Tab-separated table of C-alpha atoms and ligand atoms in Angstrom:
chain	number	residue	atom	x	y	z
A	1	UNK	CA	160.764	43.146	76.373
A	2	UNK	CA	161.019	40.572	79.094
A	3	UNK	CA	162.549	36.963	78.484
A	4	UNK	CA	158.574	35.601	79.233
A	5	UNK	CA	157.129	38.208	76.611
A	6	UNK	CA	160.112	37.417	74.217
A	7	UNK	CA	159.158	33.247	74.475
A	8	UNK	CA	155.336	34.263	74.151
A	9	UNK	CA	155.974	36.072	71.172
A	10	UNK	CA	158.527	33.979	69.655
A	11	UNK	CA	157.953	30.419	70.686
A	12	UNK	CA	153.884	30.226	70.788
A	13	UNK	CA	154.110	27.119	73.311
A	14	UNK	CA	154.582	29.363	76.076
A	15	UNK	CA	152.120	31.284	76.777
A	16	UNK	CA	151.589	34.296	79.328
A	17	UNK	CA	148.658	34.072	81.658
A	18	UNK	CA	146.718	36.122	83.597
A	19	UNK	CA	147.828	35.049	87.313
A	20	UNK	CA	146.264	36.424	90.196
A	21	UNK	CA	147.692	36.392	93.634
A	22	UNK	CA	146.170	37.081	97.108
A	23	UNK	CA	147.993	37.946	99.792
A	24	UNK	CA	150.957	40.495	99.429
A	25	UNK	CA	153.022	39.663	102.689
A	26	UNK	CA	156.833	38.984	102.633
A	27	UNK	CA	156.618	36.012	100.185
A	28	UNK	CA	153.444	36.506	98.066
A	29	UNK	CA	154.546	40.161	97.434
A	30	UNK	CA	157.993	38.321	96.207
A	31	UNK	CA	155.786	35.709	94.464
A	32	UNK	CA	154.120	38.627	92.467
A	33	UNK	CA	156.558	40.350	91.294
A	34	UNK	CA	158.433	37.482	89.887
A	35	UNK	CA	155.278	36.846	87.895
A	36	UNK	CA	155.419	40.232	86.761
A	37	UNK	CA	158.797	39.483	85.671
A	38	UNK	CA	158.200	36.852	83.859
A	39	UNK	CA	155.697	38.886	81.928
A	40	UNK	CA	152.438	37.367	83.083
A	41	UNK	CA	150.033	39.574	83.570
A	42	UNK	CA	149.430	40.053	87.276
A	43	UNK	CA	146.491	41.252	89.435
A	44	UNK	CA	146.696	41.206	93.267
A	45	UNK	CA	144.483	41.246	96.143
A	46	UNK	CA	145.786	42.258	99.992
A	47	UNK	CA	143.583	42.389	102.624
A	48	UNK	CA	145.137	45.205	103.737
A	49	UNK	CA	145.488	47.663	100.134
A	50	UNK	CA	148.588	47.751	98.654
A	51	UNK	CA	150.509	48.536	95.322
A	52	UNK	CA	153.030	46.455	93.611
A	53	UNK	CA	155.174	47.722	90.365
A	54	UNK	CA	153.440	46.354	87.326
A	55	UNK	CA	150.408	44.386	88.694
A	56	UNK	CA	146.734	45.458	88.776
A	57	UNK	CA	145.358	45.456	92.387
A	58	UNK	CA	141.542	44.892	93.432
A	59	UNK	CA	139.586	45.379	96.166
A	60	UNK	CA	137.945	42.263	96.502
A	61	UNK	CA	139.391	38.261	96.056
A	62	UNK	CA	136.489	37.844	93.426
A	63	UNK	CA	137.081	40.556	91.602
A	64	UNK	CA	140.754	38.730	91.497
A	65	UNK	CA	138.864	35.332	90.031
A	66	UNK	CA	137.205	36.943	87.094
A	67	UNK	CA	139.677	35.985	84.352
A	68	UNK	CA	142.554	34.707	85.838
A	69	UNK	CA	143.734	31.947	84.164
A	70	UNK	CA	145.657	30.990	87.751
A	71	UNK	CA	144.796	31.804	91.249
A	72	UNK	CA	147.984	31.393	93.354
A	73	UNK	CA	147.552	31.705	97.287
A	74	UNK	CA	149.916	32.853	99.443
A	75	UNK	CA	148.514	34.059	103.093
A	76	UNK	CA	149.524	33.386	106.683
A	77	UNK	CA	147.412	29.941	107.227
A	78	UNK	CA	144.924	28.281	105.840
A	79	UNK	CA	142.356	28.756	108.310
A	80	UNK	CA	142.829	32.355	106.500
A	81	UNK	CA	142.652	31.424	103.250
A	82	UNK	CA	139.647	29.042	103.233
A	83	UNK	CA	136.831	31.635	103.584
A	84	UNK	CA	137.986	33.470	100.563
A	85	UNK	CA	138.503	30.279	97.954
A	86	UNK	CA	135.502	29.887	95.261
A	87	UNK	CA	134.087	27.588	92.888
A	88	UNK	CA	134.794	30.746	90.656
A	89	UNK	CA	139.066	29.825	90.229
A	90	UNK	CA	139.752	28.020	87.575
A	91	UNK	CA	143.188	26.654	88.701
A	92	UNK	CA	144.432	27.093	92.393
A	93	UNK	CA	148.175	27.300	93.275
A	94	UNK	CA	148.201	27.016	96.638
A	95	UNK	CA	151.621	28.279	98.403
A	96	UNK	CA	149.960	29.164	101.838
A	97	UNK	CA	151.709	26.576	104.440
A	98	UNK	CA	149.237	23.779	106.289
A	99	UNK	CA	149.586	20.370	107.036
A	100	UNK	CA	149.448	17.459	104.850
A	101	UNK	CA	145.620	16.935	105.868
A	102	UNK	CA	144.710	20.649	105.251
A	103	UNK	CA	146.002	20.393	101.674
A	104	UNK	CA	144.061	17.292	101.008
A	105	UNK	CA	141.080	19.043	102.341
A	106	UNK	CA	141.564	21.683	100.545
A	107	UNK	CA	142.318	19.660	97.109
A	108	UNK	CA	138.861	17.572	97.700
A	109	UNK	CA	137.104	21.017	97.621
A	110	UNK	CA	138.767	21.910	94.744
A	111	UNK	CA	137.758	18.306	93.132
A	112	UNK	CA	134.338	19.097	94.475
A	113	UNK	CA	134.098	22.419	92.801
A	114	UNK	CA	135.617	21.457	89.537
A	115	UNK	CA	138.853	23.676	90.140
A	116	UNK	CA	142.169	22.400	89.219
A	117	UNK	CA	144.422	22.197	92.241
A	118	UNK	CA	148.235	22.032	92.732
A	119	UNK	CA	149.567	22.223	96.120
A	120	UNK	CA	153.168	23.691	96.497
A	121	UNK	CA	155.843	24.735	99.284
A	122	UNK	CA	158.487	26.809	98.944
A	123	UNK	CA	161.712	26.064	100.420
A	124	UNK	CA	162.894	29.439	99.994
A	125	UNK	CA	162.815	32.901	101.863
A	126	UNK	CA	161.258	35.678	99.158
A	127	UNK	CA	164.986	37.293	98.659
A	128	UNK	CA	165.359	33.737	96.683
A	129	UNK	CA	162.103	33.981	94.516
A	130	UNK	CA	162.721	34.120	91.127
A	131	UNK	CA	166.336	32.012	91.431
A	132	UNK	CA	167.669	29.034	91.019
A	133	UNK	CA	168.235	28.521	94.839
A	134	UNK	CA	164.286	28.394	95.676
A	135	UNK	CA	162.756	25.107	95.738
A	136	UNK	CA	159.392	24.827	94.526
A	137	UNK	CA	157.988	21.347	95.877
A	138	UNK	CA	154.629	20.365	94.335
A	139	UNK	CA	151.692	17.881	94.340
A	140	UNK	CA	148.392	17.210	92.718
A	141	UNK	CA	148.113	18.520	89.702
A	142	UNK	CA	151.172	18.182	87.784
A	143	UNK	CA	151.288	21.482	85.803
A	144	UNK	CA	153.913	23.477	86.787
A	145	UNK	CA	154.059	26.480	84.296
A	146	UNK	CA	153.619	29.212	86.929
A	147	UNK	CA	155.926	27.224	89.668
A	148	UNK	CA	158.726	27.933	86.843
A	149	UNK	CA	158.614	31.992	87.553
A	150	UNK	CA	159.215	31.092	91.800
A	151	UNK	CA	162.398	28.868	91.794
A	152	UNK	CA	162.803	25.417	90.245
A	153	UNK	CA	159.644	23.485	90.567
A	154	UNK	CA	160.082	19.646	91.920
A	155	UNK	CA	157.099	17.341	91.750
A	156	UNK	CA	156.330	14.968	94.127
A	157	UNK	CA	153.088	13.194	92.888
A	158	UNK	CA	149.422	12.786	92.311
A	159	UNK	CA	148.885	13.493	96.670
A	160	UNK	CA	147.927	16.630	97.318
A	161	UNK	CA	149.506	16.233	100.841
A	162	UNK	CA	152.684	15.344	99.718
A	163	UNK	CA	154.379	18.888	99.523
A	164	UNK	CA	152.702	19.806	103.041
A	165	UNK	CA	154.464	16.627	104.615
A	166	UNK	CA	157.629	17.590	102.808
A	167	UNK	CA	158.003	20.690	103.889
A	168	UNK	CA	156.914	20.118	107.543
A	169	UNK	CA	159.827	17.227	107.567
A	170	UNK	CA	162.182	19.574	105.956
A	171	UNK	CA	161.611	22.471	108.359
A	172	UNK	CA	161.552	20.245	111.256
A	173	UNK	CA	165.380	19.246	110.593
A	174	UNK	CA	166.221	23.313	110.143
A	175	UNK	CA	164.347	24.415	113.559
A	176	UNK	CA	165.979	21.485	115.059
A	177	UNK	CA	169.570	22.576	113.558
A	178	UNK	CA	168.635	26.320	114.566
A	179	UNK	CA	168.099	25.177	117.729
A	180	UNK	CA	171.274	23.038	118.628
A	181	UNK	CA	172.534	26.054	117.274
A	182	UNK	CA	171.344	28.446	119.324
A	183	UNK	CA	172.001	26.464	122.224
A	184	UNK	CA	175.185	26.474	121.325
A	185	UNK	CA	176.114	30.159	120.876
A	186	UNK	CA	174.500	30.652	124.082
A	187	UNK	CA	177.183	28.078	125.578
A	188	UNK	CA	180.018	29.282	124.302
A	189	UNK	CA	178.575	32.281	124.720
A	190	UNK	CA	179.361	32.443	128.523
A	191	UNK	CA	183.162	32.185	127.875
A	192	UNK	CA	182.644	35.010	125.815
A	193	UNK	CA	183.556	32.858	122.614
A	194	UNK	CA	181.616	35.589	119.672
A	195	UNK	CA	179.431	33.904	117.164
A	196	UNK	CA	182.005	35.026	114.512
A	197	UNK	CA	185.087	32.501	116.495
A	198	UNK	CA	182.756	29.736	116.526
A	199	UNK	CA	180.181	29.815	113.343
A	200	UNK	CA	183.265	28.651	111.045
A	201	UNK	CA	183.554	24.996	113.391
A	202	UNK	CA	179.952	24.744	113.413
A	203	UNK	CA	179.478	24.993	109.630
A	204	UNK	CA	182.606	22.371	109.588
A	205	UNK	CA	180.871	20.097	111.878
A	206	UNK	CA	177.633	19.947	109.988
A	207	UNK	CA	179.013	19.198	106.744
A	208	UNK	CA	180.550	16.377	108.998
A	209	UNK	CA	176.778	15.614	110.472
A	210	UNK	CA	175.243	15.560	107.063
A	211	UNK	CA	177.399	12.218	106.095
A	212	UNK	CA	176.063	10.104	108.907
A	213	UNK	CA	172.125	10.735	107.432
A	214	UNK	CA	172.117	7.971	104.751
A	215	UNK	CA	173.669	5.643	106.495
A	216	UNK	CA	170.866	6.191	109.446
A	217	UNK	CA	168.047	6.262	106.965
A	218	UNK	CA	169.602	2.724	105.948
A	219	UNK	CA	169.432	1.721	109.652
A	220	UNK	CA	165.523	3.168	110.089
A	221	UNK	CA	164.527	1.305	106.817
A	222	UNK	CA	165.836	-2.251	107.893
A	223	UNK	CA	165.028	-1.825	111.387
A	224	UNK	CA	169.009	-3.076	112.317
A	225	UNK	CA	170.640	-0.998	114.771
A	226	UNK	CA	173.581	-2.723	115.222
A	227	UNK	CA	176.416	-0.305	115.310
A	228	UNK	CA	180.496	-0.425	116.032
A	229	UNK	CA	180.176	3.617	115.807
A	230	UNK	CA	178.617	4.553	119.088
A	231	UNK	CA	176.001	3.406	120.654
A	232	UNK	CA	172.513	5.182	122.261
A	233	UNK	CA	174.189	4.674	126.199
A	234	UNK	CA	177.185	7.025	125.209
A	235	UNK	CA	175.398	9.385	123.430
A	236	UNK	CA	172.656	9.284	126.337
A	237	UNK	CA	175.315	10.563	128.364
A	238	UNK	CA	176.628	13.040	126.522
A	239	UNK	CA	173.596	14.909	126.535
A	240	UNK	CA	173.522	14.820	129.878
A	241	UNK	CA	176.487	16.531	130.548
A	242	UNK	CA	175.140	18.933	127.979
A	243	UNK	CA	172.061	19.694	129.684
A	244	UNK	CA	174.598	19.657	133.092
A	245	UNK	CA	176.808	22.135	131.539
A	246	UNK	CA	173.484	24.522	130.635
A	247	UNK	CA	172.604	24.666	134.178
A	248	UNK	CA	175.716	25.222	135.203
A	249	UNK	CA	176.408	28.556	133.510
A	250	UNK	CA	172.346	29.040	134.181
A	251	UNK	CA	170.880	28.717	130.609
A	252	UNK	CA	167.790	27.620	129.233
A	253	UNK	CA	167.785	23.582	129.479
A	254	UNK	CA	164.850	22.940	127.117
A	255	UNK	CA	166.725	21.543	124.103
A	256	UNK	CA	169.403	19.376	125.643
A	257	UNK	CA	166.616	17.842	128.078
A	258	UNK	CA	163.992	17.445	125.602
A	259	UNK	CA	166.432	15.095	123.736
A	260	UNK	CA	168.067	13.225	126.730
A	261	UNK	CA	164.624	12.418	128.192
A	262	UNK	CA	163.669	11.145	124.211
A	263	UNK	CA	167.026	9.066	123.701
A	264	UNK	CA	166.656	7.815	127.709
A	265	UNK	CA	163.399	6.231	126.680
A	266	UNK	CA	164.680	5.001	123.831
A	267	UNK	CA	167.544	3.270	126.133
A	268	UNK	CA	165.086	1.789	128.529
A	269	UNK	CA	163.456	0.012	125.664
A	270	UNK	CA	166.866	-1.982	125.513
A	271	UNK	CA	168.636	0.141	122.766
A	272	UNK	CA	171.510	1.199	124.877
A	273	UNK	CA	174.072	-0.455	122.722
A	274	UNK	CA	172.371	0.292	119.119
A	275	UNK	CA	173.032	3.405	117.488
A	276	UNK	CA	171.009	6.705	117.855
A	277	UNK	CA	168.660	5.695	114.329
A	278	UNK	CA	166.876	3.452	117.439
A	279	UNK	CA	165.343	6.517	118.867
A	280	UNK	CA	162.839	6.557	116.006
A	281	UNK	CA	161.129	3.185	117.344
A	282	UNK	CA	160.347	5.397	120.610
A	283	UNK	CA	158.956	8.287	118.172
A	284	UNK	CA	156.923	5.462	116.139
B	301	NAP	N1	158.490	34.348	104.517
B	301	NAP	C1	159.086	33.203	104.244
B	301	NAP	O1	160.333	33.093	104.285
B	301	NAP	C2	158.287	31.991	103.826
B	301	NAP	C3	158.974	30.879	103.301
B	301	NAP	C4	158.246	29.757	102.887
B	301	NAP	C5	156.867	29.753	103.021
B	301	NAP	N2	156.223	30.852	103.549
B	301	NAP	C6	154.751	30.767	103.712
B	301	NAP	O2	154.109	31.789	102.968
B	301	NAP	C7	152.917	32.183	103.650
B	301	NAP	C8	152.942	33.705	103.834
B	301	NAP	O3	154.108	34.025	104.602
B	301	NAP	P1	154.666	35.529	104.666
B	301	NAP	O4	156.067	35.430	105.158
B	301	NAP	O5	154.370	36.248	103.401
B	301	NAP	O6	153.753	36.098	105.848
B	301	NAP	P2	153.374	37.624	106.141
B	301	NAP	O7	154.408	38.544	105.641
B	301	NAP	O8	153.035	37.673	107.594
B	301	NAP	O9	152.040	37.853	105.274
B	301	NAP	C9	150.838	37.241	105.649
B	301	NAP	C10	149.785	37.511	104.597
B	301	NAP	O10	148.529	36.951	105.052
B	301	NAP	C11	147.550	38.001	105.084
B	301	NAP	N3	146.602	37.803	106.173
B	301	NAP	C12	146.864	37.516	107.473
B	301	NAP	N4	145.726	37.401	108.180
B	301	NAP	C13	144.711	37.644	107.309
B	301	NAP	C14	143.298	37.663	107.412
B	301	NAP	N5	142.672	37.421	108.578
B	301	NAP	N6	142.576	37.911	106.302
B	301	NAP	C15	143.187	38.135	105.110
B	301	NAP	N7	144.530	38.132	104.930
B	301	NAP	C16	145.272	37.889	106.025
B	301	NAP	C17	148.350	39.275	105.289
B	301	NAP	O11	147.587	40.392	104.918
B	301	NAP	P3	147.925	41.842	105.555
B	301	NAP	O12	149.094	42.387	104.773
B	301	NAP	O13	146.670	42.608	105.393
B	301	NAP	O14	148.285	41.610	107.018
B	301	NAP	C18	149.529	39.003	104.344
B	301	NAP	O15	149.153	39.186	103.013
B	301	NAP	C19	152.887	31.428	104.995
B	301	NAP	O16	152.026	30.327	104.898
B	301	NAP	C20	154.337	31.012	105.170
B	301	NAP	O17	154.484	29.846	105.965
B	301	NAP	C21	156.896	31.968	103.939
């Protein structure tokens, strides 16, 4: 008997539901089969037909609708998932990625139709489903129930649009990272310094990173820039000699340019001696 069956059966304020989810790629295959863990019982649709351990699959999304309690979404985009949605779901999870003005699209058809919507990200990859370390962010409806079987579920209010906007901000700091990263690695790189010798100062360095982002929220916020840190000219400079440095050893440029040319506009607006939080009045 699983823990879910176990609570169902012994504490009769949790219930198990009939779930259905559509789409069985990397994460809504993982998204299933947590369900199915939890004890729900789980039918799942795939455009392309497949068979997961302990769920029901059908051939068609309606055939998914009839009965299910919840309808939880998880395909590639939502210009994907929008031809298949129906005024036949009762309540829509929807865990397919958009932007914030896709998901409120999508929750005023849901309004319109009389279905109950929740719109949710995961900040996860699906080895994490099912754990404490996946992230469930949420908005709209506030129900969380099936949320609970992914990861821990964090609500972010009644905006529909709020976990889209999230999660774009979120992943925008990690391709950003990734990409400094990468950048990096190939630098090094070319005095054949291995990933392995430099990773460990890189980890060190972010930890280091991660203290100055309060402090430059604070500085955003209030709109002060003043600074006895460093200043935007220094830092202007420094990424020159990165993007210098790339050329020299004949790398890719893209990533050290991009952000000299955005911090250099930034410094022609007169922020040379305010910190680096200035930049965001150029992105503004
Ligand atoms: N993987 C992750 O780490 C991760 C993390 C967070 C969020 N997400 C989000 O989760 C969603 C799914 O990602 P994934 O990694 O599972 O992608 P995936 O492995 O590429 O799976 C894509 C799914 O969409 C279906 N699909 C694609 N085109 C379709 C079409 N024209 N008609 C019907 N179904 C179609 C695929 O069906 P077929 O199997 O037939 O191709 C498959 O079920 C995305 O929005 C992604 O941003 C993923």
């Amino acid at each position: 008997m699983s823990l879910r069956q176990w609570q169902s059966e012994y504490c009769p304020m949790t219930e198990i539901k009939k779930v259905s989810v559509l789409g069985l790629g990397r994460m809504g295959s993982a998204l299933a089969a947590a369900l199915a863990n939890e004890g729900h019982e789980v039918t799942v649709w795939n455009r392309s037909p497949k068979a997961l351990p302990n769920t029901r699959s059908v051939a068609t999304p309606q055939e998914a609708y009839k009965e299910a309690d919840v309808v939880v979404t998880c395909l590639s985009t939502y210009d994907v998932q929008q031809p298949l949605l129906s005024e036949n779901i009762k309540k829509l999870v929807n865990l397919t990625s958009g932007t914030p003005e896709q998901a409120r699209a999508t929750a005023k058809w849901a309004q319109d139709n009389g279905v109950e919507y929740v719109d949710g990200v995961i900040m996860a990859v699906p080895q994490q489903i099912g754990t404490k370390q996946a992230r469930i962010l949420f908005s709209g409806s506030q129900d969380h129930q099936v949320l609970q079987a992914f990861g821990e579920p964090v609500y972010l209010g009644e905006d529909a649009g709020l976990a889209a906007l999230y999660d774009l901000a979120l992943l925008g700091i990690m391709w950003a990272t990734f990409g400094g990263y990468l950048q990096a690695l190939a630098l090094v790189g070319m005095a054949r310094i291995s990933p392995q010798q430099f990773t460990p100062l890189a980890t060190d360095w972010l930890a280091t990173v991660n203290t100055f982002l309060p402090e430059m929220g604070e500085e955003t916020h209030h709109r002060d820039y003043e600074t006895d840190v460093s200043a935007l000219d220094i830092n202007v400079a420094g990424l020159r000699l990165l993007a210098e440095a790339a050329k020299e050893q004949g790398l890719d440029t893209t990533v050290p340019q991009a952000l000299h040319d955005l911090f250099q506009r930034a410094q022609e607006r007169g922020h040379g001696a305010h910190s680096i939080a200035s930049v965001i009045e150029v992105i503004r």
